[in-house]
């Protein structure tokens, strides 16, 4: 029979399909609290007033803050069940400084600042950041971290290749266009904006080559950019798939 602390740890960390009864209900309540908190931050006060819901903002903020604080306290108490945070003092401190725990703390912060007298409207951005908690509930944050760690070498190699392509693209377009468009391509550094927009295939169109050589070079850079953009996505997709397979087999 697992201890109460172990059961609390499993409540937060176990996959959805392994939860039963009240544990599933608690997870659903947590998701509902996150969605309500984010929705109240996204909606303008005038829209809420028009719908007759403006009187619910402060009680809702108090309720979700208490709920998130309870969740944070339970996670901090039960985190020692994870081998990474087994030490009762240093383990909890290390957990509190982890990115996942900081996401939970950010969710509580707007309510605490409001209780100390700050206007909720000035805290809107912090309240919207509560949407990050959805990654905690679904476990996608841990999955992403595991995938990034597993594919770190490939991602670093791709990033290095992208930096080389960025510098070469900026230097090349500067060579072709500096004389005709000195205000835009006068230096390699100034040409970086065009290189970023072209390599990422965004192509804002605010800066474009006008010489035949520059246009030809721009076409080549665009083709290279298609491959560079797809590489990290493919690597991360493979990493996600591998981590999902490992979790199913565990």
GROMACS .gro file of C-alpha atoms in nm:
model
  250
    1UNK     CA    1   0.000   0.000   0.000
    2UNK     CA    2   0.166   0.328  -0.108
    3UNK     CA    3   0.208   0.603   0.149
    4UNK     CA    4  -0.009   0.920   0.125
    5UNK     CA    5   0.292   1.115  -0.004
    6UNK     CA    6   0.356   0.853  -0.271
    7UNK     CA    7  -0.009   0.863  -0.375
    8UNK     CA    8   0.002   1.243  -0.405
    9UNK     CA    9   0.317   1.218  -0.616
   10UNK     CA   10   0.149   0.968  -0.848
   11UNK     CA   11  -0.158   1.191  -0.869
   12UNK     CA   12   0.049   1.464  -1.032
   13UNK     CA   13   0.299   1.256  -1.227
   14UNK     CA   14   0.108   0.947  -1.341
   15UNK     CA   15  -0.032   0.939  -1.697
   16UNK     CA   16  -0.404   1.009  -1.733
   17UNK     CA   17  -0.489   0.648  -1.822
   18UNK     CA   18  -0.345   0.527  -1.490
   19UNK     CA   19  -0.561   0.760  -1.278
   20UNK     CA   20  -0.884   0.640  -1.122
   21UNK     CA   21  -1.192   0.797  -0.964
   22UNK     CA   22  -1.119   1.099  -0.748
   23UNK     CA   23  -0.767   1.138  -0.884
   24UNK     CA   24  -0.907   1.192  -1.233
   25UNK     CA   25  -1.158   1.440  -1.095
   26UNK     CA   26  -0.881   1.639  -0.926
   27UNK     CA   27  -0.682   1.649  -1.252
   28UNK     CA   28  -0.994   1.769  -1.438
   29UNK     CA   29  -1.057   2.037  -1.176
   30UNK     CA   30  -0.700   2.155  -1.217
   31UNK     CA   31  -0.741   2.185  -1.595
   32UNK     CA   32  -1.071   2.369  -1.544
   33UNK     CA   33  -0.910   2.614  -1.301
   34UNK     CA   34  -0.630   2.687  -1.548
   35UNK     CA   35  -0.872   2.749  -1.835
   36UNK     CA   36  -1.095   2.974  -1.623
   37UNK     CA   37  -0.798   3.174  -1.495
   38UNK     CA   38  -0.658   3.227  -1.844
   39UNK     CA   39  -1.001   3.311  -1.990
   40UNK     CA   40  -1.062   3.577  -1.724
   41UNK     CA   41  -0.726   3.734  -1.809
   42UNK     CA   42  -0.785   3.729  -2.185
   43UNK     CA   43  -1.129   3.888  -2.172
   44UNK     CA   44  -1.146   4.264  -2.143
   45UNK     CA   45  -1.320   4.406  -1.835
   46UNK     CA   46  -1.574   4.586  -2.055
   47UNK     CA   47  -1.666   4.256  -2.224
   48UNK     CA   48  -1.713   4.089  -1.887
   49UNK     CA   49  -1.922   4.382  -1.763
   50UNK     CA   50  -2.142   4.363  -2.073
   51UNK     CA   51  -2.202   3.995  -2.000
   52UNK     CA   52  -2.271   4.068  -1.633
   53UNK     CA   53  -1.968   3.866  -1.521
   54UNK     CA   54  -1.740   4.142  -1.392
   55UNK     CA   55  -1.838   4.064  -1.033
   56UNK     CA   56  -1.691   3.715  -1.066
   57UNK     CA   57  -1.334   3.822  -1.148
   58UNK     CA   58  -1.207   3.883  -0.794
   59UNK     CA   59  -1.371   3.575  -0.633
   60UNK     CA   60  -1.243   3.362  -0.922
   61UNK     CA   61  -0.892   3.502  -0.883
   62UNK     CA   62  -0.895   3.423  -0.512
   63UNK     CA   63  -1.030   3.073  -0.572
   64UNK     CA   64  -0.778   2.975  -0.841
   65UNK     CA   65  -0.490   3.125  -0.641
   66UNK     CA   66  -0.583   2.912  -0.339
   67UNK     CA   67  -0.622   2.606  -0.561
   68UNK     CA   68  -0.286   2.660  -0.734
   69UNK     CA   69  -0.118   2.727  -0.397
   70UNK     CA   70  -0.258   2.399  -0.263
   71UNK     CA   71  -0.131   2.217  -0.569
   72UNK     CA   72   0.213   2.379  -0.538
   73UNK     CA   73   0.239   2.286  -0.171
   74UNK     CA   74   0.140   1.925  -0.239
   75UNK     CA   75   0.389   1.897  -0.525
   76UNK     CA   76   0.667   2.041  -0.306
   77UNK     CA   77   0.580   1.800  -0.025
   78UNK     CA   78   0.565   1.493  -0.250
   79UNK     CA   79   0.857   1.572  -0.483
   80UNK     CA   80   1.099   1.370  -0.264
   81UNK     CA   81   0.933   1.055  -0.402
   82UNK     CA   82   1.123   1.132  -0.722
   83UNK     CA   83   1.480   1.001  -0.700
   84UNK     CA   84   1.612   1.329  -0.841
   85UNK     CA   85   1.480   1.517  -0.535
   86UNK     CA   86   1.513   1.246  -0.269
   87UNK     CA   87   1.693   1.465  -0.014
   88UNK     CA   88   1.423   1.624   0.209
   89UNK     CA   89   1.584   1.970   0.215
   90UNK     CA   90   1.819   2.006  -0.079
   91UNK     CA   91   1.594   1.795  -0.299
   92UNK     CA   92   1.295   2.020  -0.234
   93UNK     CA   93   1.508   2.329  -0.293
   94UNK     CA   94   1.633   2.185  -0.623
   95UNK     CA   95   1.276   2.102  -0.720
   96UNK     CA   96   1.156   2.454  -0.631
   97UNK     CA   97   1.418   2.598  -0.867
   98UNK     CA   98   1.327   2.368  -1.156
   99UNK     CA   99   1.147   2.514  -1.456
  100UNK     CA  100   0.834   2.308  -1.390
  101UNK     CA  101   0.807   2.431  -1.031
  102UNK     CA  102   0.869   2.790  -1.140
  103UNK     CA  103   0.574   2.757  -1.379
  104UNK     CA  104   0.359   2.658  -1.080
  105UNK     CA  105   0.494   2.950  -0.879
  106UNK     CA  106   0.418   3.197  -1.159
  107UNK     CA  107   0.058   3.075  -1.153
  108UNK     CA  108   0.029   3.176  -0.786
  109UNK     CA  109   0.215   3.507  -0.818
  110UNK     CA  110  -0.066   3.723  -0.970
  111UNK     CA  111  -0.302   3.634  -0.687
  112UNK     CA  112  -0.039   3.707  -0.422
  113UNK     CA  113   0.047   4.044  -0.577
  114UNK     CA  114  -0.324   4.128  -0.598
  115UNK     CA  115  -0.366   4.046  -0.228
  116UNK     CA  116  -0.082   4.290  -0.158
  117UNK     CA  117  -0.266   4.569  -0.338
  118UNK     CA  118  -0.168   4.550  -0.706
  119UNK     CA  119  -0.436   4.600  -0.972
  120UNK     CA  120  -0.529   4.279  -1.154
  121UNK     CA  121  -0.529   4.464  -1.486
  122UNK     CA  122  -0.159   4.542  -1.448
  123UNK     CA  123  -0.097   4.171  -1.383
  124UNK     CA  124  -0.270   4.052  -1.701
  125UNK     CA  125   0.047   3.917  -1.864
  126UNK     CA  126   0.135   3.711  -1.556
  127UNK     CA  127  -0.221   3.580  -1.543
  128UNK     CA  128  -0.204   3.475  -1.909
  129UNK     CA  129   0.122   3.290  -1.838
  130UNK     CA  130  -0.086   3.046  -1.634
  131UNK     CA  131  -0.157   2.872  -1.964
  132UNK     CA  132   0.190   2.716  -1.923
  133UNK     CA  133   0.043   2.501  -1.647
  134UNK     CA  134  -0.142   2.300  -1.910
  135UNK     CA  135   0.194   2.156  -2.012
  136UNK     CA  136   0.244   2.049  -1.650
  137UNK     CA  137  -0.091   1.874  -1.629
  138UNK     CA  138  -0.046   1.689  -1.957
  139UNK     CA  139   0.316   1.596  -1.891
  140UNK     CA  140   0.420   1.746  -2.225
  141UNK     CA  141   0.680   1.966  -2.054
  142UNK     CA  142   0.868   1.663  -1.921
  143UNK     CA  143   0.828   1.490  -2.256
  144UNK     CA  144   0.974   1.791  -2.437
  145UNK     CA  145   1.265   1.813  -2.191
  146UNK     CA  146   1.344   1.442  -2.237
  147UNK     CA  147   1.327   1.476  -2.615
  148UNK     CA  148   1.556   1.782  -2.610
  149UNK     CA  149   1.809   1.602  -2.391
  150UNK     CA  150   1.804   1.292  -2.609
  151UNK     CA  151   1.843   1.488  -2.934
  152UNK     CA  152   2.074   1.760  -2.798
  153UNK     CA  153   2.370   1.667  -3.021
  154UNK     CA  154   2.162   1.667  -3.339
  155UNK     CA  155   1.991   1.995  -3.247
  156UNK     CA  156   2.323   2.164  -3.167
  157UNK     CA  157   2.463   2.048  -3.501
  158UNK     CA  158   2.155   2.185  -3.679
  159UNK     CA  159   2.180   2.516  -3.493
  160UNK     CA  160   2.549   2.545  -3.585
  161UNK     CA  161   2.465   2.479  -3.949
  162UNK     CA  162   2.193   2.744  -3.936
  163UNK     CA  163   2.437   3.001  -3.794
  164UNK     CA  164   2.684   2.929  -4.074
  165UNK     CA  165   2.408   2.965  -4.334
  166UNK     CA  166   2.289   3.289  -4.172
  167UNK     CA  167   2.633   3.450  -4.186
  168UNK     CA  168   2.697   3.334  -4.543
  169UNK     CA  169   2.353   3.453  -4.657
  170UNK     CA  170   2.404   3.797  -4.503
  171UNK     CA  171   2.754   3.827  -4.648
  172UNK     CA  172   2.638   3.713  -4.992
  173UNK     CA  173   2.343   3.950  -5.020
  174UNK     CA  174   2.562   4.234  -4.896
  175UNK     CA  175   2.804   4.160  -5.180
  176UNK     CA  176   2.528   4.174  -5.442
  177UNK     CA  177   2.311   4.456  -5.306
  178UNK     CA  178   2.530   4.694  -5.104
  179UNK     CA  179   2.596   4.927  -5.397
  180UNK     CA  180   2.232   4.952  -5.510
  181UNK     CA  181   2.071   4.956  -5.162
  182UNK     CA  182   2.331   5.090  -4.916
  183UNK     CA  183   2.067   5.189  -4.659
  184UNK     CA  184   1.944   4.828  -4.634
  185UNK     CA  185   2.241   4.610  -4.726
  186UNK     CA  186   2.525   4.851  -4.651
  187UNK     CA  187   2.683   4.618  -4.395
  188UNK     CA  188   2.678   4.245  -4.333
  189UNK     CA  189   2.518   4.307  -3.995
  190UNK     CA  190   2.238   4.513  -4.151
  191UNK     CA  191   2.183   4.234  -4.405
  192UNK     CA  192   2.117   3.986  -4.124
  193UNK     CA  193   1.749   4.085  -4.108
  194UNK     CA  194   1.696   3.984  -4.471
  195UNK     CA  195   1.895   3.663  -4.413
  196UNK     CA  196   1.682   3.565  -4.111
  197UNK     CA  197   1.352   3.638  -4.291
  198UNK     CA  198   1.462   3.446  -4.602
  199UNK     CA  199   1.623   3.144  -4.434
  200UNK     CA  200   1.319   3.092  -4.212
  201UNK     CA  201   1.101   3.120  -4.528
  202UNK     CA  202   0.896   3.397  -4.363
  203UNK     CA  203   0.972   3.648  -4.637
  204UNK     CA  204   0.815   3.966  -4.497
  205UNK     CA  205   0.885   4.151  -4.821
  206UNK     CA  206   0.994   4.474  -4.652
  207UNK     CA  207   1.352   4.418  -4.775
  208UNK     CA  208   1.411   4.257  -5.116
  209UNK     CA  209   1.704   4.227  -5.358
  210UNK     CA  210   1.675   4.422  -5.683
  211UNK     CA  211   1.984   4.316  -5.879
  212UNK     CA  212   1.972   4.000  -6.094
  213UNK     CA  213   2.256   3.846  -5.895
  214UNK     CA  214   2.089   3.933  -5.566
  215UNK     CA  215   1.758   3.780  -5.674
  216UNK     CA  216   1.927   3.461  -5.791
  217UNK     CA  217   2.120   3.440  -5.464
  218UNK     CA  218   1.797   3.505  -5.270
  219UNK     CA  219   1.630   3.213  -5.446
  220UNK     CA  220   1.915   2.982  -5.348
  221UNK     CA  221   1.898   3.101  -4.987
  222UNK     CA  222   1.523   3.032  -4.981
  223UNK     CA  223   1.579   2.674  -5.100
  224UNK     CA  224   1.844   2.620  -4.834
  225UNK     CA  225   1.608   2.770  -4.574
  226UNK     CA  226   1.336   2.513  -4.648
  227UNK     CA  227   1.575   2.235  -4.550
  228UNK     CA  228   1.711   2.417  -4.246
  229UNK     CA  229   1.365   2.488  -4.105
  230UNK     CA  230   1.246   2.130  -4.150
  231UNK     CA  231   1.552   1.972  -3.986
  232UNK     CA  232   1.483   2.076  -3.621
  233UNK     CA  233   1.115   1.989  -3.662
  234UNK     CA  234   1.202   1.642  -3.791
  235UNK     CA  235   1.458   1.586  -3.512
  236UNK     CA  236   1.211   1.693  -3.241
  237UNK     CA  237   0.933   1.481  -3.394
  238UNK     CA  238   1.162   1.177  -3.390
  239UNK     CA  239   1.264   1.254  -3.031
  240UNK     CA  240   0.901   1.288  -2.921
  241UNK     CA  241   0.812   0.960  -3.086
  242UNK     CA  242   1.101   0.781  -2.920
  243UNK     CA  243   1.017   0.919  -2.575
  244UNK     CA  244   0.652   0.819  -2.615
  245UNK     CA  245   0.760   0.468  -2.711
  246UNK     CA  246   0.989   0.444  -2.407
  247UNK     CA  247   0.710   0.561  -2.175
  248UNK     CA  248   0.466   0.307  -2.313
  249UNK     CA  249   0.720   0.028  -2.266
  250UNK     CA  250   0.817   0.140  -1.914
   0.00000   0.00000   0.00000
